[in-house]
Amino acid sequence: MHKKILSIMFGVAVALGVGSAASAGEMSVEEYLALVRSNNPTLQASYRNVEAFYHTVRGSVAYQRPGVGINGDTSWFSDNAAQERGRYNVSVGVTHRFDVSGVYPAQERQMKLQHNVLAANHGVLVNRMLSGAERLYWSSFIARENIALQRSILAQRKEDLRITEEKFRQHIIPKLDVIRAEAKVQEASSLVVQAESGFKDTLTQLATLAGGETVIPRDEALLVPDLSIQAGVDEALRKRNDIRALEMALEREKVLKTLAAKGMAPVVMGSAGYGLLGDSERSLPYEDEFLLALSVSIPLYDGGKTKEDVAEKKKTIEAAEESLRAGQDQVREDILTALTQWEASVAVEANKRAQVARSNEELAITQLMYKEGLGAQIDLLNAQVDNQRVRTEHLNSIKEMHLALVSLKQAMSAYEPAQ
């Protein structure tokens, strides 16, 4: 009796604990995904890296613009015979490197492409993380449904035990039937504890993905999902961020090949200065005078470096083309595999639903016959085991449908559309 009371108290405590937690952090799958997107530290770190590289791009092309500065110098001589013991000069100047070979646009283009590849890879990470978050959400949702299922089975086992004990008191059945019924109650109690533990584990994982926020799947009716997304290989190739990253990487390699071919381009530097102060005729520009200068450097031979750089970029382009083809093949595989998984999960759920209906009817008849003394306990036990199995399998089949739909959405890059 004491054990039963403690068991009931434990069940109530767990239920109250889950209920209070649910009221604090219940959210729908859409709300949870939004929370993960904004709170997950891995996603935030990746996003900050994209932002940081944007400033790297801007800084890397700063040398293309004119530079302005103030130049000053001074000197002092220790020779007493010198007429002037000190000299000084202060001037303001502008310097600029002229692009006479079209290098600047190509350099800017390749840096922008590198930034866009990084941004697309961030999109791939978001798509993968959010799809994993939704898988975990539905696993947690089903885990809570499994608690309810196992508790209902436990209540059923207790009712069967009550009937068995009553029949034993009437000397209708042997003590062995009571022992078997008690064993079934203990087994069902153990499954309830396992289900509750599994649910708590999923809540911990949900909170980790959400940056430590307490999350409980919203307590709502368990529905069989519909195919809520149109899937196709061509559409996936257009939207997938990993394909966009590979395409831009290929384009960047072509730009780098163009830059490599300009390795021996002439270099033209120009400058203009104005002397602000000065007391030496050897200091340029003179005080209150302008100085314009132009220098040209024309490379004649670089030891074959430009030639080898171009050859390297050709091979790199070929490698990038093969990587793109491999990525496109992977997209086709992902879409077809996800569609097959969805179709299989739909068929399995329909089959399990029909099995549950037949098993529930069989169990009800068997229980009634046993209660009326028209059936053997072994028939009841077999019906119970079968009913528990098919009900659990049907619950898992609904979960597999949700997971198959998530896989299809991930394959279509639905969590982070192409931008």
XYZ file of C-alpha atoms in Angstrom:
419
model
C 0.000 0.000 0.000
C 2.771 2.411 0.892
C 4.510 1.679 -2.403
C 1.316 2.452 -4.309
C 0.859 5.721 -2.453
C 4.468 6.743 -3.152
C 4.056 5.823 -6.809
C 0.930 7.961 -7.085
C 2.641 10.872 -5.338
C 5.629 10.596 -7.660
C 3.365 10.609 -10.702
C 1.528 13.686 -9.449
C 4.797 15.480 -8.715
C 6.097 14.762 -12.218
C 2.847 15.913 -13.761
C 2.858 19.133 -11.727
C 6.514 19.722 -12.561
C 5.936 19.253 -16.265
C 2.802 21.389 -16.103
C 4.531 24.293 -14.353
C 7.444 24.120 -16.763
C 5.068 24.019 -19.697
C 3.286 27.143 -18.581
C 6.650 28.901 -18.376
C 8.104 27.978 -21.760
C 5.423 26.487 -24.021
C 5.802 27.448 -27.661
C 4.839 26.258 -31.119
C 7.373 24.864 -33.542
C 7.464 28.172 -35.438
C 8.146 30.110 -32.232
C 10.842 27.640 -31.247
C 12.620 27.899 -34.605
C 12.558 31.686 -34.350
C 14.081 31.418 -30.871
C 16.840 29.126 -32.113
C 17.585 31.472 -35.004
C 18.019 34.426 -32.655
C 19.554 32.731 -29.598
C 21.694 29.847 -30.807
C 25.348 30.819 -30.148
C 26.692 28.823 -33.104
C 24.402 30.642 -35.528
C 25.178 33.997 -33.955
C 28.935 33.375 -34.186
C 28.593 32.457 -37.862
C 26.523 35.569 -38.550
C 29.068 37.802 -36.803
C 31.824 36.275 -38.939
C 29.878 37.206 -42.067
C 29.482 40.752 -40.770
C 33.173 40.967 -39.905
C 34.228 39.799 -43.366
C 32.095 42.542 -44.916
C 34.419 45.078 -43.309
C 37.403 43.019 -44.443
C 36.169 43.383 -48.022
C 35.829 47.130 -47.692
C 39.251 47.457 -46.127
C 40.947 45.263 -48.721
C 40.111 47.651 -51.574
C 40.948 50.849 -49.689
C 44.347 51.101 -51.415
C 42.523 51.663 -54.717
C 41.495 55.098 -53.497
C 43.783 58.145 -53.224
C 45.713 58.578 -49.996
C 46.100 61.977 -48.302
C 48.671 62.799 -45.671
C 50.907 65.409 -44.096
C 54.634 64.742 -44.336
C 57.271 66.362 -42.189
C 60.989 65.929 -41.613
C 63.712 67.723 -39.707
C 67.443 67.306 -39.239
C 70.182 68.809 -37.115
C 73.938 68.981 -37.791
C 76.587 68.918 -35.060
C 79.300 70.449 -37.279
C 80.006 73.962 -35.965
C 81.203 74.999 -39.434
C 77.803 74.389 -40.942
C 75.930 77.526 -41.769
C 72.659 75.919 -40.883
C 72.529 73.687 -37.850
C 68.893 72.602 -38.439
C 66.565 72.009 -41.327
C 62.850 71.226 -41.470
C 60.103 70.689 -44.021
C 56.322 70.189 -43.751
C 54.123 69.383 -46.758
C 50.717 67.954 -47.556
C 50.421 65.389 -50.322
C 48.106 63.121 -52.260
C 49.206 59.762 -53.694
C 47.311 57.440 -55.981
C 48.003 54.184 -57.779
C 46.409 54.255 -61.225
C 44.716 51.139 -62.563
C 45.929 50.957 -66.178
C 45.227 47.214 -66.651
C 41.747 46.753 -65.171
C 42.911 45.006 -62.005
C 40.845 47.005 -59.538
C 37.353 45.841 -60.648
C 38.496 42.208 -60.683
C 40.005 42.485 -57.206
C 36.840 44.049 -55.844
C 34.705 41.424 -57.580
C 36.585 38.466 -56.153
C 36.400 39.866 -52.626
C 32.661 40.411 -52.922
C 32.254 36.864 -54.179
C 34.258 35.560 -51.250
C 31.943 37.425 -48.881
C 28.869 36.060 -50.668
C 30.229 32.508 -50.433
C 30.661 32.986 -46.694
C 27.103 34.321 -46.419
C 25.742 31.367 -48.416
C 27.608 28.928 -46.176
C 26.002 30.677 -43.213
C 22.653 29.971 -44.852
C 23.618 26.291 -45.144
C 24.399 26.258 -41.420
C 21.075 27.909 -40.588
C 19.205 25.398 -42.738
C 20.958 22.480 -41.054
C 20.584 23.823 -37.509
C 16.900 24.726 -37.837
C 16.010 21.428 -39.468
C 17.751 19.659 -36.606
C 15.861 21.870 -34.157
C 12.512 20.947 -35.706
C 13.406 17.250 -35.649
C 14.166 17.593 -31.956
C 10.942 19.535 -31.364
C 8.797 16.771 -32.842
C 10.785 14.100 -31.042
C 10.048 15.921 -27.793
C 6.394 16.374 -28.750
C 6.024 12.651 -29.441
C 7.946 11.819 -26.263
C 5.294 13.662 -24.253
C 2.565 11.822 -26.160
C 4.343 8.604 -25.293
C 4.063 9.490 -21.593
C 0.298 9.799 -21.982
C 0.178 6.517 -23.884
C 2.215 4.617 -21.307
C 0.158 6.090 -18.461
C -3.066 4.965 -20.127
C -1.586 1.491 -20.540
C -0.569 1.526 -16.878
C -4.110 2.470 -15.854
C -5.401 -0.364 -18.004
C -2.985 -2.816 -16.392
C -4.077 -1.696 -12.920
C -7.706 -2.228 -13.823
C -6.882 -5.701 -15.114
C -5.026 -6.411 -11.868
C -8.061 -5.293 -9.850
C -10.304 -7.653 -11.785
C -7.795 -10.487 -11.381
C -7.508 -9.937 -7.638
C -11.288 -9.912 -7.329
C -11.569 -13.172 -9.237
C -8.839 -14.682 -7.060
C -10.718 -13.694 -3.913
C -13.703 -15.519 -5.350
C -11.477 -18.579 -5.917
C -12.156 -18.490 -9.643
C -8.519 -18.290 -10.758
C -5.186 -19.406 -9.267
C -2.638 -17.155 -7.520
C -0.403 -17.417 -10.590
C -2.795 -15.177 -12.541
C -2.456 -12.476 -9.876
C 1.327 -12.688 -9.993
C 1.278 -12.318 -13.775
C -1.049 -9.308 -13.563
C 1.172 -7.666 -10.919
C 4.203 -8.212 -13.157
C 2.407 -6.443 -16.012
C 1.656 -3.467 -13.732
C 5.310 -3.240 -12.703
C 6.391 -3.455 -16.323
C 3.979 -0.691 -17.328
C 5.167 1.484 -14.404
C 8.750 1.082 -15.567
C 7.793 2.148 -19.108
C 6.111 5.273 -17.714
C 9.301 6.224 -15.861
C 11.356 5.631 -19.012
C 8.979 7.768 -21.073
C 9.150 10.624 -18.543
C 12.947 10.432 -18.472
C 13.143 10.485 -22.260
C 10.890 13.526 -22.416
C 13.049 15.404 -19.892
C 16.144 14.602 -21.957
C 14.557 16.130 -25.059
C 13.674 19.266 -23.093
C 17.319 19.641 -22.112
C 18.365 19.342 -25.749
C 15.706 21.839 -26.845
C 17.014 24.359 -24.320
C 20.619 23.853 -25.461
C 19.766 24.656 -29.071
C 17.803 27.718 -27.932
C 20.764 29.180 -26.075
C 19.667 27.981 -22.634
C 16.038 29.143 -22.819
C 13.445 26.852 -21.221
C 11.322 25.331 -23.972
C 8.280 23.039 -23.840
C 6.463 21.947 -27.015
C 2.994 23.445 -27.023
C 0.400 21.034 -25.664
C -1.944 20.602 -28.607
C -3.611 17.794 -30.508
C -1.304 15.353 -32.247
C -2.116 15.575 -35.938
C -0.874 13.544 -38.855
C 1.078 16.044 -40.984
C 0.277 16.842 -44.612
C 2.794 17.419 -47.375
C 3.115 21.171 -46.881
C 5.940 21.831 -49.346
C 6.357 21.381 -53.074
C 9.572 19.504 -53.736
C 11.466 19.395 -57.011
C 15.068 19.041 -58.127
C 15.080 22.149 -60.332
C 13.579 24.317 -57.605
C 16.045 22.942 -55.067
C 18.993 23.670 -57.367
C 17.785 27.248 -57.621
C 17.221 27.765 -53.886
C 19.878 25.693 -52.143
C 22.534 27.820 -50.476
C 25.211 25.154 -50.832
C 24.728 25.207 -54.626
C 24.857 29.003 -54.643
C 28.094 28.858 -52.657
C 29.625 26.426 -55.166
C 28.492 28.559 -58.116
C 29.986 31.715 -56.618
C 33.185 29.870 -55.700
C 33.531 28.832 -59.346
C 32.921 32.387 -60.516
C 35.511 33.665 -58.030
C 38.120 31.218 -59.335
C 37.544 32.565 -62.844
C 38.071 36.110 -61.589
C 41.258 35.028 -59.802
C 42.499 33.534 -63.084
C 41.922 36.928 -64.720
C 43.938 38.581 -61.963
C 46.709 36.013 -62.273
C 47.006 36.792 -65.988
C 47.680 40.438 -65.094
C 50.690 39.578 -62.954
C 53.043 41.580 -65.194
C 50.787 44.600 -65.641
C 52.487 48.036 -65.493
C 52.321 49.967 -62.237
C 51.669 53.702 -62.418
C 51.948 55.827 -59.288
C 51.118 59.506 -59.109
C 51.485 62.060 -56.336
C 50.889 65.744 -55.700
C 52.297 67.766 -52.840
C 52.291 71.300 -51.469
C 54.990 72.717 -49.230
C 53.606 74.271 -46.059
C 56.879 75.097 -44.263
C 60.542 74.659 -45.101
C 63.936 76.320 -44.800
C 66.024 74.119 -47.049
C 66.295 74.154 -50.778
C 66.985 70.414 -50.701
C 63.513 69.734 -49.190
C 60.730 69.095 -51.706
C 58.276 70.529 -52.309
C 59.551 73.994 -51.541
C 57.589 76.210 -49.236
C 54.415 77.567 -50.907
C 55.067 75.492 -54.046
C 53.410 72.460 -55.630
C 55.152 69.225 -56.598
C 53.660 66.758 -59.105
C 55.289 63.368 -59.648
C 54.562 60.305 -61.769
C 56.346 56.970 -61.746
C 55.876 54.026 -64.100
C 57.112 50.479 -63.537
C 56.912 47.940 -66.381
C 57.863 44.363 -65.434
C 59.746 42.511 -68.175
C 60.273 39.085 -66.604
C 59.075 37.566 -63.345
C 60.736 34.170 -63.537
C 57.616 32.483 -64.920
C 55.469 33.255 -61.888
C 52.548 34.682 -63.879
C 52.533 31.710 -66.233
C 52.429 29.205 -63.364
C 49.777 31.192 -61.500
C 47.513 31.077 -64.561
C 48.092 27.332 -64.955
C 47.233 26.808 -61.297
C 43.994 28.788 -61.617
C 42.947 26.738 -64.649
C 43.199 23.567 -62.592
C 41.423 25.225 -59.670
C 38.564 26.179 -61.993
C 38.294 22.578 -63.168
C 38.176 21.409 -59.540
C 35.453 23.973 -58.738
C 33.411 22.782 -61.738
C 33.623 19.187 -60.528
C 32.633 20.264 -57.018
C 29.583 22.030 -58.435
C 28.552 18.942 -60.393
C 28.982 16.800 -57.274
C 26.848 19.244 -55.298
C 24.101 19.149 -57.931
C 24.124 15.340 -57.877
C 23.832 15.451 -54.074
C 20.795 17.733 -54.324
C 19.068 15.257 -56.637
C 19.836 12.441 -54.219
C 18.601 14.465 -51.229
C 15.288 15.322 -52.901
C 14.566 11.812 -54.195
C 15.573 10.202 -50.896
C 13.413 12.602 -48.885
C 10.413 12.002 -51.174
C 10.834 8.243 -50.835
C 11.098 8.590 -47.064
C 7.907 10.661 -46.976
C 5.944 8.224 -49.140
C 7.088 5.294 -46.999
C 6.174 7.084 -43.756
C 2.685 7.858 -45.088
C 2.118 4.205 -45.984
C 3.446 2.964 -42.642
C 1.250 5.368 -40.652
C -1.885 4.270 -42.503
C -1.018 0.628 -41.887
C -0.297 1.173 -38.189
C -3.503 3.144 -37.755
C -5.503 0.224 -39.123
C -3.606 -2.175 -36.843
C -4.425 -0.019 -33.810
C -8.127 -0.063 -34.645
C -8.154 -3.872 -34.945
C -6.003 -4.321 -31.832
C -8.194 -2.014 -29.727
C -11.261 -3.985 -30.746
C -9.564 -7.307 -30.012
C -8.351 -6.104 -26.616
C -11.797 -4.800 -25.654
C -13.414 -8.138 -26.510
C -10.689 -10.103 -24.720
C -11.001 -7.960 -21.589
C -14.761 -8.383 -21.548
C -14.492 -12.155 -21.969
C -11.890 -12.382 -19.206
C -13.983 -10.229 -16.881
C -16.985 -12.474 -17.477
C -14.929 -15.612 -16.964
C -15.193 -16.692 -20.597
C -11.538 -16.220 -21.553
C -8.133 -17.270 -20.312
C -5.626 -14.838 -18.855
C -3.004 -15.813 -21.403
C -5.284 -14.533 -24.166
C -5.659 -11.249 -22.310
C -1.907 -10.912 -21.801
C -1.245 -11.589 -25.481
C -3.828 -9.022 -26.494
C -2.310 -6.462 -24.131
C 1.202 -6.988 -25.457
C 0.008 -6.694 -29.047
C -2.030 -3.578 -28.317
C 0.848 -1.863 -26.549
C 3.153 -2.673 -29.434
C 0.907 -1.389 -32.235
C -0.077 1.763 -30.333
C 3.569 2.578 -29.693
C 4.475 1.812 -33.308
C 1.653 4.043 -34.554
C 2.898 6.899 -32.394
C 6.404 6.412 -33.772
C 5.050 6.304 -37.328
C 3.540 9.769 -36.857
C 6.903 10.984 -35.588
C 8.586 9.493 -38.659
C 6.163 11.422 -40.855
C 7.152 14.667 -39.155
C 10.841 13.810 -39.498
C 10.414 12.878 -43.167
C 8.717 16.215 -43.798
C 11.595 17.998 -42.064
C 14.085 16.157 -44.282
C 12.157 17.257 -47.349
C 12.072 20.866 -46.153
C 15.795 20.742 -45.430
C 16.495 19.328 -48.895
C 14.532 22.260 -50.357
C 16.443 24.774 -48.182
C 13.108 25.851 -46.724
C 14.571 27.017 -43.431
C 16.822 29.611 -45.066
C 15.673 30.481 -48.603
C 18.187 31.751 -51.125
C 18.823 35.469 -50.756
